[in-house]
Tab-separated table of C-alpha atoms in Angstrom:
chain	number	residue	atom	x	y	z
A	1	UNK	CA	0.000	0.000	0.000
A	2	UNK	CA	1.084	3.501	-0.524
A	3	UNK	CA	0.606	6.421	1.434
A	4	UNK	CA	-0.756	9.346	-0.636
A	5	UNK	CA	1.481	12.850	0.018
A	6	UNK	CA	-0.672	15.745	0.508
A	7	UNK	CA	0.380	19.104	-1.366
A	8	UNK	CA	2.064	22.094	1.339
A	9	UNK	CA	-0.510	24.261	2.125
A	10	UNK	CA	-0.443	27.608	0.584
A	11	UNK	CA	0.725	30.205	2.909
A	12	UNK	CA	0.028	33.558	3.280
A	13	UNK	CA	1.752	36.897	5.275
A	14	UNK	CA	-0.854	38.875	7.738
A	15	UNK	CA	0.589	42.227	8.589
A	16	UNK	CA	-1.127	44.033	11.206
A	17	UNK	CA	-0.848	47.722	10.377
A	18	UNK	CA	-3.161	49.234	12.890
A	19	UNK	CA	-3.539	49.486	16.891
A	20	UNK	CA	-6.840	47.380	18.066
A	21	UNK	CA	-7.375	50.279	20.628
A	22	UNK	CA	-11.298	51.583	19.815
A	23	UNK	CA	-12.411	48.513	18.655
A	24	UNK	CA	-14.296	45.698	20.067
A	25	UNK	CA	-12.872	43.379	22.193
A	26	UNK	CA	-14.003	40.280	19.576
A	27	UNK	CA	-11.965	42.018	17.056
A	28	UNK	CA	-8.868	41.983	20.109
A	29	UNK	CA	-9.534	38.376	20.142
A	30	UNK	CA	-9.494	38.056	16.418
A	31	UNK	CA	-6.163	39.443	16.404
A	32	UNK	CA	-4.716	37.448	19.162
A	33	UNK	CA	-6.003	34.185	17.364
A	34	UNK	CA	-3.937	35.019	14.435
A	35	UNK	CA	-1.023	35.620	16.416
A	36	UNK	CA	-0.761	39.738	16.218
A	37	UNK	CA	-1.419	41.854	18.739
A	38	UNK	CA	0.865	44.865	18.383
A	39	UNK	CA	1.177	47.079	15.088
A	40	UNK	CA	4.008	45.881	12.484
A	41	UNK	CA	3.618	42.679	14.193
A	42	UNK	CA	3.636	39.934	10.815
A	43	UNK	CA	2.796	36.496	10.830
A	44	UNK	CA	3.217	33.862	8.348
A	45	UNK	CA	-0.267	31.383	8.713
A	46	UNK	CA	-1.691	28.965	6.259
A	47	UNK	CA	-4.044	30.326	4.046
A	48	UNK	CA	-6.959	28.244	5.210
A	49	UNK	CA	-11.092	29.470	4.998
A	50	UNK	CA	-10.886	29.791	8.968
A	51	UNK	CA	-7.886	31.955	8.594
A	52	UNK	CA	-9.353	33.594	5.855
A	53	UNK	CA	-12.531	34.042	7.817
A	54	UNK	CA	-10.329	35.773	10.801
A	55	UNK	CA	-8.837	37.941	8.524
A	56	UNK	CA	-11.970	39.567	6.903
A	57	UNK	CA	-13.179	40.251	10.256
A	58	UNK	CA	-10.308	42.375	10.770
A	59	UNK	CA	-9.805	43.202	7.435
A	60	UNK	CA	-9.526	47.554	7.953
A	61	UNK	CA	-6.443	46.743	10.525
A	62	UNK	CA	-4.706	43.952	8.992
A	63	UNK	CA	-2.842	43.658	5.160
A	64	UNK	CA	-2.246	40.273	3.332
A	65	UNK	CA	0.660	40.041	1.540
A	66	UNK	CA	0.651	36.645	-0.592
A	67	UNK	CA	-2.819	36.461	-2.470
């Protein structure tokens, strides 16, 4: 039997260019899932709908290089 390899998982760059300060605190949350938390803070995450779901929540303080 063989074992089937699965293709790497795309990946994609999530730049937070805003401070979460003013927003609400699901939004703080948001960010902290996706590993930011402080502006200029990037993170490399696979590009996955759940990611992608995070992201467009937070869309007006985030930018995605890597589309």
């Amino acid at each position: 039997m063989g074992t089937k390899k699965s293709k790497p998982a795309a990946k994609i760059r999530v730049h937070q260019v805003r401070s979460a300060i003013g927003y609400a605190p699901d939004q703080h949350q948001t960010l902290r899932g996706l590993g930011l938390g402080k502006p200029n803070a990037v993170r490399e995450l696979e590009d996955t709908p759940a990611v992608r779901g995070m992201i467009n929540k937070v869309r007006h303080i985030v930018r995605v290089e890597g589309e």
